[in-house]
């Protein structure tokens, strides 16, 4: 079955996003910094915002719980753009090559609805996508099967007769890829741009 559309995850594939990029500026000691990110502003807490919780509410929850760390907690979203170091050039090169080959491209990202507009405004390569599903806008998050259903509906707005097996999903989180595969999609676990490019070619995608 030929691949007729490619769906990209963003963080770790196209974007270098990491709270460490900001907190290295705020907490000099490596162990103290890691404790803060493992204990207070955790990835699980951030995921709640990717699933639709308002940033102000999320910040208030933590500042109430950890008032002595209020300044560091508040910085997380006030200076969020400093965590987004920028594009991952090799991943973006694959995206642009597929776009130049006229492959229909779509996005499926776990991302807060409040911070995603910054990326849209500052990274023109996102215009390669025909459409993008943002978890925070839907209040659904990968690997929930419902968000893949929403993505496939989006693809079908452009390619009405496309089948799940004609879509390939690229993500750096194996569980997210497995969820897509369980729904009949083709999947690529992104561990490097070279690996992803090779897998795309194995699937018959020319670019």
mmCIF file with all atom_site columns, C-alpha atoms in Angstrom:
data_model
loop_
_atom_site.group_PDB
_atom_site.id
_atom_site.type_symbol
_atom_site.label_atom_id
_atom_site.label_alt_id
_atom_site.label_comp_id
_atom_site.label_asym_id
_atom_site.label_entity_id
_atom_site.label_seq_id
_atom_site.pdbx_PDB_ins_code
_atom_site.Cartn_x
_atom_site.Cartn_y
_atom_site.Cartn_z
_atom_site.occupancy
_atom_site.B_iso_or_equiv
_atom_site.pdbx_formal_charge
_atom_site.auth_seq_id
_atom_site.auth_comp_id
_atom_site.auth_asym_id
_atom_site.auth_atom_id
_atom_site.pdbx_PDB_model_num
ATOM 1   C CA . UNK A 1 1   ? 0.000   0.000  0.000  1.00 0.00 ? 1   UNK A CA 1
ATOM 2   C CA . UNK A 1 2   ? 1.607   3.262  -1.139 1.00 0.00 ? 2   UNK A CA 1
ATOM 3   C CA . UNK A 1 3   ? 2.157   6.084  1.347  1.00 0.00 ? 3   UNK A CA 1
ATOM 4   C CA . UNK A 1 4   ? -0.002  9.054  0.421  1.00 0.00 ? 4   UNK A CA 1
ATOM 5   C CA . UNK A 1 5   ? 0.507   11.319 3.457  1.00 0.00 ? 5   UNK A CA 1
ATOM 6   C CA . UNK A 1 6   ? 3.134   11.843 6.160  1.00 0.00 ? 6   UNK A CA 1
ATOM 7   C CA . UNK A 1 7   ? 2.219   13.012 9.671  1.00 0.00 ? 7   UNK A CA 1
ATOM 8   C CA . UNK A 1 8   ? 4.988   14.520 11.825 1.00 0.00 ? 8   UNK A CA 1
ATOM 9   C CA . UNK A 1 9   ? 5.362   14.890 15.553 1.00 0.00 ? 9   UNK A CA 1
ATOM 10  C CA . UNK A 1 10  ? 7.195   18.133 16.373 1.00 0.00 ? 10  UNK A CA 1
ATOM 11  C CA . UNK A 1 11  ? 9.285   18.024 19.570 1.00 0.00 ? 11  UNK A CA 1
ATOM 12  C CA . UNK A 1 12  ? 12.346  15.821 19.157 1.00 0.00 ? 12  UNK A CA 1
ATOM 13  C CA . UNK A 1 13  ? 11.741  15.486 15.412 1.00 0.00 ? 13  UNK A CA 1
ATOM 14  C CA . UNK A 1 14  ? 11.520  19.050 14.114 1.00 0.00 ? 14  UNK A CA 1
ATOM 15  C CA . UNK A 1 15  ? 12.098  21.156 17.269 1.00 0.00 ? 15  UNK A CA 1
ATOM 16  C CA . UNK A 1 16  ? 14.749  21.165 19.978 1.00 0.00 ? 16  UNK A CA 1
ATOM 17  C CA . UNK A 1 17  ? 12.601  21.861 23.038 1.00 0.00 ? 17  UNK A CA 1
ATOM 18  C CA . UNK A 1 18  ? 13.978  21.209 26.501 1.00 0.00 ? 18  UNK A CA 1
ATOM 19  C CA . UNK A 1 19  ? 13.368  22.942 29.863 1.00 0.00 ? 19  UNK A CA 1
ATOM 20  C CA . UNK A 1 20  ? 17.089  22.562 30.538 1.00 0.00 ? 20  UNK A CA 1
ATOM 21  C CA . UNK A 1 21  ? 17.784  25.290 27.955 1.00 0.00 ? 21  UNK A CA 1
ATOM 22  C CA . UNK A 1 22  ? 16.081  27.810 30.256 1.00 0.00 ? 22  UNK A CA 1
ATOM 23  C CA . UNK A 1 23  ? 16.881  26.412 33.670 1.00 0.00 ? 23  UNK A CA 1
ATOM 24  C CA . UNK A 1 24  ? 20.621  26.220 33.041 1.00 0.00 ? 24  UNK A CA 1
ATOM 25  C CA . UNK A 1 25  ? 20.399  30.026 33.160 1.00 0.00 ? 25  UNK A CA 1
ATOM 26  C CA . UNK A 1 26  ? 18.396  30.017 36.385 1.00 0.00 ? 26  UNK A CA 1
ATOM 27  C CA . UNK A 1 27  ? 19.863  27.165 38.465 1.00 0.00 ? 27  UNK A CA 1
ATOM 28  C CA . UNK A 1 28  ? 23.631  26.824 38.174 1.00 0.00 ? 28  UNK A CA 1
ATOM 29  C CA . UNK A 1 29  ? 24.006  23.604 40.150 1.00 0.00 ? 29  UNK A CA 1
ATOM 30  C CA . UNK A 1 30  ? 23.241  20.602 37.950 1.00 0.00 ? 30  UNK A CA 1
ATOM 31  C CA . UNK A 1 31  ? 21.872  18.410 40.749 1.00 0.00 ? 31  UNK A CA 1
ATOM 32  C CA . UNK A 1 32  ? 19.664  21.198 42.132 1.00 0.00 ? 32  UNK A CA 1
ATOM 33  C CA . UNK A 1 33  ? 18.386  21.952 38.635 1.00 0.00 ? 33  UNK A CA 1
ATOM 34  C CA . UNK A 1 34  ? 17.578  18.315 37.932 1.00 0.00 ? 34  UNK A CA 1
ATOM 35  C CA . UNK A 1 35  ? 15.823  17.992 41.281 1.00 0.00 ? 35  UNK A CA 1
ATOM 36  C CA . UNK A 1 36  ? 13.633  20.986 40.429 1.00 0.00 ? 36  UNK A CA 1
ATOM 37  C CA . UNK A 1 37  ? 12.657  19.564 37.024 1.00 0.00 ? 37  UNK A CA 1
ATOM 38  C CA . UNK A 1 38  ? 12.114  16.058 38.413 1.00 0.00 ? 38  UNK A CA 1
ATOM 39  C CA . UNK A 1 39  ? 10.158  17.170 41.485 1.00 0.00 ? 39  UNK A CA 1
ATOM 40  C CA . UNK A 1 40  ? 8.388   20.474 40.793 1.00 0.00 ? 40  UNK A CA 1
ATOM 41  C CA . UNK A 1 41  ? 8.110   21.543 37.137 1.00 0.00 ? 41  UNK A CA 1
ATOM 42  C CA . UNK A 1 42  ? 7.972   17.958 35.944 1.00 0.00 ? 42  UNK A CA 1
ATOM 43  C CA . UNK A 1 43  ? 7.295   16.600 32.481 1.00 0.00 ? 43  UNK A CA 1
ATOM 44  C CA . UNK A 1 44  ? 4.059   15.081 33.799 1.00 0.00 ? 44  UNK A CA 1
ATOM 45  C CA . UNK A 1 45  ? 2.950   18.545 34.981 1.00 0.00 ? 45  UNK A CA 1
ATOM 46  C CA . UNK A 1 46  ? 3.814   20.075 31.594 1.00 0.00 ? 46  UNK A CA 1
ATOM 47  C CA . UNK A 1 47  ? 1.868   17.300 29.860 1.00 0.00 ? 47  UNK A CA 1
ATOM 48  C CA . UNK A 1 48  ? -1.278  18.487 31.649 1.00 0.00 ? 48  UNK A CA 1
ATOM 49  C CA . UNK A 1 49  ? -0.921  21.788 29.783 1.00 0.00 ? 49  UNK A CA 1
ATOM 50  C CA . UNK A 1 50  ? -0.353  19.920 26.511 1.00 0.00 ? 50  UNK A CA 1
ATOM 51  C CA . UNK A 1 51  ? -3.683  18.227 27.290 1.00 0.00 ? 51  UNK A CA 1
ATOM 52  C CA . UNK A 1 52  ? -5.450  21.567 27.607 1.00 0.00 ? 52  UNK A CA 1
ATOM 53  C CA . UNK A 1 53  ? -5.007  22.854 31.168 1.00 0.00 ? 53  UNK A CA 1
ATOM 54  C CA . UNK A 1 54  ? -4.567  26.669 31.174 1.00 0.00 ? 54  UNK A CA 1
ATOM 55  C CA . UNK A 1 55  ? -1.029  27.852 31.885 1.00 0.00 ? 55  UNK A CA 1
ATOM 56  C CA . UNK A 1 56  ? -2.144  30.274 34.587 1.00 0.00 ? 56  UNK A CA 1
ATOM 57  C CA . UNK A 1 57  ? -3.975  27.515 36.438 1.00 0.00 ? 57  UNK A CA 1
ATOM 58  C CA . UNK A 1 58  ? -1.000  25.159 36.166 1.00 0.00 ? 58  UNK A CA 1
ATOM 59  C CA . UNK A 1 59  ? 1.371   27.817 37.497 1.00 0.00 ? 59  UNK A CA 1
ATOM 60  C CA . UNK A 1 60  ? -0.958  28.607 40.402 1.00 0.00 ? 60  UNK A CA 1
ATOM 61  C CA . UNK A 1 61  ? -1.191  24.938 41.381 1.00 0.00 ? 61  UNK A CA 1
ATOM 62  C CA . UNK A 1 62  ? 2.572   24.721 41.799 1.00 0.00 ? 62  UNK A CA 1
ATOM 63  C CA . UNK A 1 63  ? 3.148   28.116 43.389 1.00 0.00 ? 63  UNK A CA 1
ATOM 64  C CA . UNK A 1 64  ? 0.520   27.243 46.014 1.00 0.00 ? 64  UNK A CA 1
ATOM 65  C CA . UNK A 1 65  ? 2.260   23.938 46.669 1.00 0.00 ? 65  UNK A CA 1
ATOM 66  C CA . UNK A 1 66  ? 5.842   25.250 46.526 1.00 0.00 ? 66  UNK A CA 1
ATOM 67  C CA . UNK A 1 67  ? 5.686   28.973 47.443 1.00 0.00 ? 67  UNK A CA 1
ATOM 68  C CA . UNK A 1 68  ? 9.444   29.185 48.094 1.00 0.00 ? 68  UNK A CA 1
ATOM 69  C CA . UNK A 1 69  ? 10.054  28.321 44.433 1.00 0.00 ? 69  UNK A CA 1
ATOM 70  C CA . UNK A 1 70  ? 7.517   30.786 43.005 1.00 0.00 ? 70  UNK A CA 1
ATOM 71  C CA . UNK A 1 71  ? 10.000  32.738 40.864 1.00 0.00 ? 71  UNK A CA 1
ATOM 72  C CA . UNK A 1 72  ? 11.396  29.568 39.258 1.00 0.00 ? 72  UNK A CA 1
ATOM 73  C CA . UNK A 1 73  ? 7.928   28.110 38.678 1.00 0.00 ? 73  UNK A CA 1
ATOM 74  C CA . UNK A 1 74  ? 6.604   31.317 37.149 1.00 0.00 ? 74  UNK A CA 1
ATOM 75  C CA . UNK A 1 75  ? 9.583   31.477 34.801 1.00 0.00 ? 75  UNK A CA 1
ATOM 76  C CA . UNK A 1 76  ? 8.530   28.187 33.167 1.00 0.00 ? 76  UNK A CA 1
ATOM 77  C CA . UNK A 1 77  ? 5.833   29.768 31.042 1.00 0.00 ? 77  UNK A CA 1
ATOM 78  C CA . UNK A 1 78  ? 6.854   33.416 31.257 1.00 0.00 ? 78  UNK A CA 1
ATOM 79  C CA . UNK A 1 79  ? 10.148  32.427 29.581 1.00 0.00 ? 79  UNK A CA 1
ATOM 80  C CA . UNK A 1 80  ? 8.898   29.309 27.810 1.00 0.00 ? 80  UNK A CA 1
ATOM 81  C CA . UNK A 1 81  ? 10.273  30.447 24.440 1.00 0.00 ? 81  UNK A CA 1
ATOM 82  C CA . UNK A 1 82  ? 13.801  30.111 25.883 1.00 0.00 ? 82  UNK A CA 1
ATOM 83  C CA . UNK A 1 83  ? 13.200  26.351 26.160 1.00 0.00 ? 83  UNK A CA 1
ATOM 84  C CA . UNK A 1 84  ? 12.570  26.232 22.424 1.00 0.00 ? 84  UNK A CA 1
ATOM 85  C CA . UNK A 1 85  ? 16.120  26.414 21.150 1.00 0.00 ? 85  UNK A CA 1
ATOM 86  C CA . UNK A 1 86  ? 14.977  26.164 17.547 1.00 0.00 ? 86  UNK A CA 1
ATOM 87  C CA . UNK A 1 87  ? 14.584  23.716 14.685 1.00 0.00 ? 87  UNK A CA 1
ATOM 88  C CA . UNK A 1 88  ? 16.405  20.400 14.386 1.00 0.00 ? 88  UNK A CA 1
ATOM 89  C CA . UNK A 1 89  ? 17.971  21.006 10.950 1.00 0.00 ? 89  UNK A CA 1
ATOM 90  C CA . UNK A 1 90  ? 18.171  17.398 9.775  1.00 0.00 ? 90  UNK A CA 1
ATOM 91  C CA . UNK A 1 91  ? 14.537  16.699 10.635 1.00 0.00 ? 91  UNK A CA 1
ATOM 92  C CA . UNK A 1 92  ? 13.411  19.904 8.967  1.00 0.00 ? 92  UNK A CA 1
ATOM 93  C CA . UNK A 1 93  ? 15.460  18.954 5.889  1.00 0.00 ? 93  UNK A CA 1
ATOM 94  C CA . UNK A 1 94  ? 13.387  15.755 5.544  1.00 0.00 ? 94  UNK A CA 1
ATOM 95  C CA . UNK A 1 95  ? 10.195  17.776 5.924  1.00 0.00 ? 95  UNK A CA 1
ATOM 96  C CA . UNK A 1 96  ? 11.244  20.250 3.235  1.00 0.00 ? 96  UNK A CA 1
ATOM 97  C CA . UNK A 1 97  ? 12.367  17.498 0.871  1.00 0.00 ? 97  UNK A CA 1
ATOM 98  C CA . UNK A 1 98  ? 8.997   15.771 1.219  1.00 0.00 ? 98  UNK A CA 1
ATOM 99  C CA . UNK A 1 99  ? 7.245   19.083 0.629  1.00 0.00 ? 99  UNK A CA 1
ATOM 100 C CA . UNK A 1 100 ? 9.323   19.681 -2.508 1.00 0.00 ? 100 UNK A CA 1
ATOM 101 C CA . UNK A 1 101 ? 8.272   16.207 -3.697 1.00 0.00 ? 101 UNK A CA 1
ATOM 102 C CA . UNK A 1 102 ? 4.596   17.248 -3.230 1.00 0.00 ? 102 UNK A CA 1
ATOM 103 C CA . UNK A 1 103 ? 3.917   14.752 -0.449 1.00 0.00 ? 103 UNK A CA 1
ATOM 104 C CA . UNK A 1 104 ? 0.897   15.887 1.608  1.00 0.00 ? 104 UNK A CA 1
ATOM 105 C CA . UNK A 1 105 ? 2.212   16.761 5.093  1.00 0.00 ? 105 UNK A CA 1
ATOM 106 C CA . UNK A 1 106 ? 0.373   17.054 8.400  1.00 0.00 ? 106 UNK A CA 1
ATOM 107 C CA . UNK A 1 107 ? 1.318   17.708 12.020 1.00 0.00 ? 107 UNK A CA 1
ATOM 108 C CA . UNK A 1 108 ? 0.234   15.877 15.175 1.00 0.00 ? 108 UNK A CA 1
ATOM 109 C CA . UNK A 1 109 ? 1.826   17.393 18.246 1.00 0.00 ? 109 UNK A CA 1
ATOM 110 C CA . UNK A 1 110 ? 1.446   17.314 22.020 1.00 0.00 ? 110 UNK A CA 1
ATOM 111 C CA . UNK A 1 111 ? 1.705   21.063 22.610 1.00 0.00 ? 111 UNK A CA 1
ATOM 112 C CA . UNK A 1 112 ? -0.094  23.664 24.710 1.00 0.00 ? 112 UNK A CA 1
ATOM 113 C CA . UNK A 1 113 ? -2.662  25.686 22.788 1.00 0.00 ? 113 UNK A CA 1
ATOM 114 C CA . UNK A 1 114 ? -1.288  28.817 24.487 1.00 0.00 ? 114 UNK A CA 1
ATOM 115 C CA . UNK A 1 115 ? 2.356   28.365 23.489 1.00 0.00 ? 115 UNK A CA 1
ATOM 116 C CA . UNK A 1 116 ? 1.906   26.877 20.013 1.00 0.00 ? 116 UNK A CA 1
ATOM 117 C CA . UNK A 1 117 ? 1.118   30.255 18.366 1.00 0.00 ? 117 UNK A CA 1
ATOM 118 C CA . UNK A 1 118 ? 4.684   31.348 19.194 1.00 0.00 ? 118 UNK A CA 1
ATOM 119 C CA . UNK A 1 119 ? 6.051   28.487 17.094 1.00 0.00 ? 119 UNK A CA 1
ATOM 120 C CA . UNK A 1 120 ? 3.673   29.259 14.242 1.00 0.00 ? 120 UNK A CA 1
ATOM 121 C CA . UNK A 1 121 ? 4.722   32.905 14.236 1.00 0.00 ? 121 UNK A CA 1
ATOM 122 C CA . UNK A 1 122 ? 8.460   32.269 14.392 1.00 0.00 ? 122 UNK A CA 1
ATOM 123 C CA . UNK A 1 123 ? 9.155   29.114 12.338 1.00 0.00 ? 123 UNK A CA 1
ATOM 124 C CA . UNK A 1 124 ? 8.162   29.468 8.670  1.00 0.00 ? 124 UNK A CA 1
ATOM 125 C CA . UNK A 1 125 ? 8.834   25.798 7.893  1.00 0.00 ? 125 UNK A CA 1
ATOM 126 C CA . UNK A 1 126 ? 5.531   25.008 9.611  1.00 0.00 ? 126 UNK A CA 1
ATOM 127 C CA . UNK A 1 127 ? 3.855   26.355 6.471  1.00 0.00 ? 127 UNK A CA 1
ATOM 128 C CA . UNK A 1 128 ? 4.839   23.087 4.792  1.00 0.00 ? 128 UNK A CA 1
ATOM 129 C CA . UNK A 1 129 ? 1.932   21.452 6.634  1.00 0.00 ? 129 UNK A CA 1
ATOM 130 C CA . UNK A 1 130 ? -1.528  21.369 5.149  1.00 0.00 ? 130 UNK A CA 1
ATOM 131 C CA . UNK A 1 131 ? -2.962  21.173 8.651  1.00 0.00 ? 131 UNK A CA 1
ATOM 132 C CA . UNK A 1 132 ? -1.840  20.507 12.236 1.00 0.00 ? 132 UNK A CA 1
ATOM 133 C CA . UNK A 1 133 ? -3.543  18.803 15.181 1.00 0.00 ? 133 UNK A CA 1
ATOM 134 C CA . UNK A 1 134 ? -2.456  20.465 18.435 1.00 0.00 ? 134 UNK A CA 1
ATOM 135 C CA . UNK A 1 135 ? -3.287  18.428 21.534 1.00 0.00 ? 135 UNK A CA 1
ATOM 136 C CA . UNK A 1 136 ? -3.976  21.453 23.718 1.00 0.00 ? 136 UNK A CA 1
ATOM 137 C CA . UNK A 1 137 ? -6.612  22.710 21.288 1.00 0.00 ? 137 UNK A CA 1
ATOM 138 C CA . UNK A 1 138 ? -8.455  19.373 21.227 1.00 0.00 ? 138 UNK A CA 1
ATOM 139 C CA . UNK A 1 139 ? -7.812  18.581 24.913 1.00 0.00 ? 139 UNK A CA 1
ATOM 140 C CA . UNK A 1 140 ? -6.630  15.160 23.748 1.00 0.00 ? 140 UNK A CA 1
ATOM 141 C CA . UNK A 1 141 ? -3.090  13.902 23.931 1.00 0.00 ? 141 UNK A CA 1
ATOM 142 C CA . UNK A 1 142 ? -0.983  11.187 22.359 1.00 0.00 ? 142 UNK A CA 1
ATOM 143 C CA . UNK A 1 143 ? -1.137  8.219  22.700 1.00 0.00 ? 143 UNK A CA 1
ATOM 144 C CA . UNK A 1 144 ? -4.921  8.501  23.174 1.00 0.00 ? 144 UNK A CA 1
ATOM 145 C CA . UNK A 1 145 ? -6.443  6.828  20.082 1.00 0.00 ? 145 UNK A CA 1
ATOM 146 C CA . UNK A 1 146 ? -8.960  9.672  19.759 1.00 0.00 ? 146 UNK A CA 1
ATOM 147 C CA . UNK A 1 147 ? -6.269  12.169 18.760 1.00 0.00 ? 147 UNK A CA 1
ATOM 148 C CA . UNK A 1 148 ? -5.132  9.901  15.916 1.00 0.00 ? 148 UNK A CA 1
ATOM 149 C CA . UNK A 1 149 ? -8.739  9.654  14.762 1.00 0.00 ? 149 UNK A CA 1
ATOM 150 C CA . UNK A 1 150 ? -8.874  13.457 14.740 1.00 0.00 ? 150 UNK A CA 1
ATOM 151 C CA . UNK A 1 151 ? -5.657  13.586 12.721 1.00 0.00 ? 151 UNK A CA 1
ATOM 152 C CA . UNK A 1 152 ? -6.955  11.078 10.182 1.00 0.00 ? 152 UNK A CA 1
ATOM 153 C CA . UNK A 1 153 ? -10.153 13.098 9.774  1.00 0.00 ? 153 UNK A CA 1
ATOM 154 C CA . UNK A 1 154 ? -7.969  16.125 9.104  1.00 0.00 ? 154 UNK A CA 1
ATOM 155 C CA . UNK A 1 155 ? -5.995  14.233 6.457  1.00 0.00 ? 155 UNK A CA 1
ATOM 156 C CA . UNK A 1 156 ? -9.225  13.045 4.856  1.00 0.00 ? 156 UNK A CA 1
ATOM 157 C CA . UNK A 1 157 ? -10.362 16.638 4.455  1.00 0.00 ? 157 UNK A CA 1
ATOM 158 C CA . UNK A 1 158 ? -7.653  16.780 1.755  1.00 0.00 ? 158 UNK A CA 1
ATOM 159 C CA . UNK A 1 159 ? -7.523  13.109 0.703  1.00 0.00 ? 159 UNK A CA 1
ATOM 160 C CA . UNK A 1 160 ? -11.064 11.776 1.271  1.00 0.00 ? 160 UNK A CA 1
ATOM 161 C CA . UNK A 1 161 ? -10.409 8.161  0.292  1.00 0.00 ? 161 UNK A CA 1
ATOM 162 C CA . UNK A 1 162 ? -7.111  7.675  2.142  1.00 0.00 ? 162 UNK A CA 1
ATOM 163 C CA . UNK A 1 163 ? -6.775  4.529  4.252  1.00 0.00 ? 163 UNK A CA 1
ATOM 164 C CA . UNK A 1 164 ? -4.857  4.349  7.569  1.00 0.00 ? 164 UNK A CA 1
ATOM 165 C CA . UNK A 1 165 ? -2.214  2.126  5.960  1.00 0.00 ? 165 UNK A CA 1
ATOM 166 C CA . UNK A 1 166 ? -1.466  4.896  3.456  1.00 0.00 ? 166 UNK A CA 1
ATOM 167 C CA . UNK A 1 167 ? -0.436  7.275  6.247  1.00 0.00 ? 167 UNK A CA 1
ATOM 168 C CA . UNK A 1 168 ? 2.954   7.158  7.958  1.00 0.00 ? 168 UNK A CA 1
ATOM 169 C CA . UNK A 1 169 ? 3.462   8.776  11.369 1.00 0.00 ? 169 UNK A CA 1
ATOM 170 C CA . UNK A 1 170 ? 6.887   9.925  12.593 1.00 0.00 ? 170 UNK A CA 1
ATOM 171 C CA . UNK A 1 171 ? 7.438   10.457 16.340 1.00 0.00 ? 171 UNK A CA 1
ATOM 172 C CA . UNK A 1 172 ? 10.413  10.262 18.707 1.00 0.00 ? 172 UNK A CA 1
ATOM 173 C CA . UNK A 1 173 ? 8.303   8.526  21.405 1.00 0.00 ? 173 UNK A CA 1
ATOM 174 C CA . UNK A 1 174 ? 7.891   4.814  20.733 1.00 0.00 ? 174 UNK A CA 1
ATOM 175 C CA . UNK A 1 175 ? 4.558   4.569  22.588 1.00 0.00 ? 175 UNK A CA 1
ATOM 176 C CA . UNK A 1 176 ? 3.084   7.242  20.331 1.00 0.00 ? 176 UNK A CA 1
ATOM 177 C CA . UNK A 1 177 ? 4.219   5.371  17.231 1.00 0.00 ? 177 UNK A CA 1
ATOM 178 C CA . UNK A 1 178 ? 2.864   2.088  18.599 1.00 0.00 ? 178 UNK A CA 1
ATOM 179 C CA . UNK A 1 179 ? -0.531  3.728  19.161 1.00 0.00 ? 179 UNK A CA 1
ATOM 180 C CA . UNK A 1 180 ? -0.665  4.833  15.528 1.00 0.00 ? 180 UNK A CA 1
ATOM 181 C CA . UNK A 1 181 ? 0.388   1.395  14.284 1.00 0.00 ? 181 UNK A CA 1
ATOM 182 C CA . UNK A 1 182 ? -2.322  -0.243 16.405 1.00 0.00 ? 182 UNK A CA 1
ATOM 183 C CA . UNK A 1 183 ? -4.854  1.826  14.439 1.00 0.00 ? 183 UNK A CA 1
ATOM 184 C CA . UNK A 1 184 ? -3.507  0.607  11.102 1.00 0.00 ? 184 UNK A CA 1
ATOM 185 C CA . UNK A 1 185 ? -1.132  3.485  10.320 1.00 0.00 ? 185 UNK A CA 1
ATOM 186 C CA . UNK A 1 186 ? 2.466   2.941  9.299  1.00 0.00 ? 186 UNK A CA 1
ATOM 187 C CA . UNK A 1 187 ? 4.896   4.202  11.922 1.00 0.00 ? 187 UNK A CA 1
ATOM 188 C CA . UNK A 1 188 ? 8.486   5.357  12.196 1.00 0.00 ? 188 UNK A CA 1
ATOM 189 C CA . UNK A 1 189 ? 10.141  5.724  15.595 1.00 0.00 ? 189 UNK A CA 1
ATOM 190 C CA . UNK A 1 190 ? 12.428  8.712  15.041 1.00 0.00 ? 190 UNK A CA 1
ATOM 191 C CA . UNK A 1 191 ? 15.821  8.002  16.579 1.00 0.00 ? 191 UNK A CA 1
ATOM 192 C CA . UNK A 1 192 ? 17.820  9.944  13.981 1.00 0.00 ? 192 UNK A CA 1
ATOM 193 C CA . UNK A 1 193 ? 17.156  11.769 10.742 1.00 0.00 ? 193 UNK A CA 1
ATOM 194 C CA . UNK A 1 194 ? 19.198  9.179  8.861  1.00 0.00 ? 194 UNK A CA 1
ATOM 195 C CA . UNK A 1 195 ? 17.097  6.325  10.230 1.00 0.00 ? 195 UNK A CA 1
ATOM 196 C CA . UNK A 1 196 ? 13.835  8.125  9.464  1.00 0.00 ? 196 UNK A CA 1
ATOM 197 C CA . UNK A 1 197 ? 14.901  8.946  5.913  1.00 0.00 ? 197 UNK A CA 1
ATOM 198 C CA . UNK A 1 198 ? 15.914  5.329  5.339  1.00 0.00 ? 198 UNK A CA 1
ATOM 199 C CA . UNK A 1 199 ? 12.613  4.007  6.706  1.00 0.00 ? 199 UNK A CA 1
ATOM 200 C CA . UNK A 1 200 ? 10.635  6.397  4.510  1.00 0.00 ? 200 UNK A CA 1
ATOM 201 C CA . UNK A 1 201 ? 12.479  5.122  1.465  1.00 0.00 ? 201 UNK A CA 1
ATOM 202 C CA . UNK A 1 202 ? 11.860  1.527  2.548  1.00 0.00 ? 202 UNK A CA 1
ATOM 203 C CA . UNK A 1 203 ? 8.155   2.415  2.545  1.00 0.00 ? 203 UNK A CA 1
ATOM 204 C CA . UNK A 1 204 ? 8.479   3.654  -1.010 1.00 0.00 ? 204 UNK A CA 1
ATOM 205 C CA . UNK A 1 205 ? 8.445   7.374  -0.266 1.00 0.00 ? 205 UNK A CA 1
ATOM 206 C CA . UNK A 1 206 ? 10.631  9.134  -2.805 1.00 0.00 ? 206 UNK A CA 1
ATOM 207 C CA . UNK A 1 207 ? 12.198  12.503 -1.964 1.00 0.00 ? 207 UNK A CA 1
#
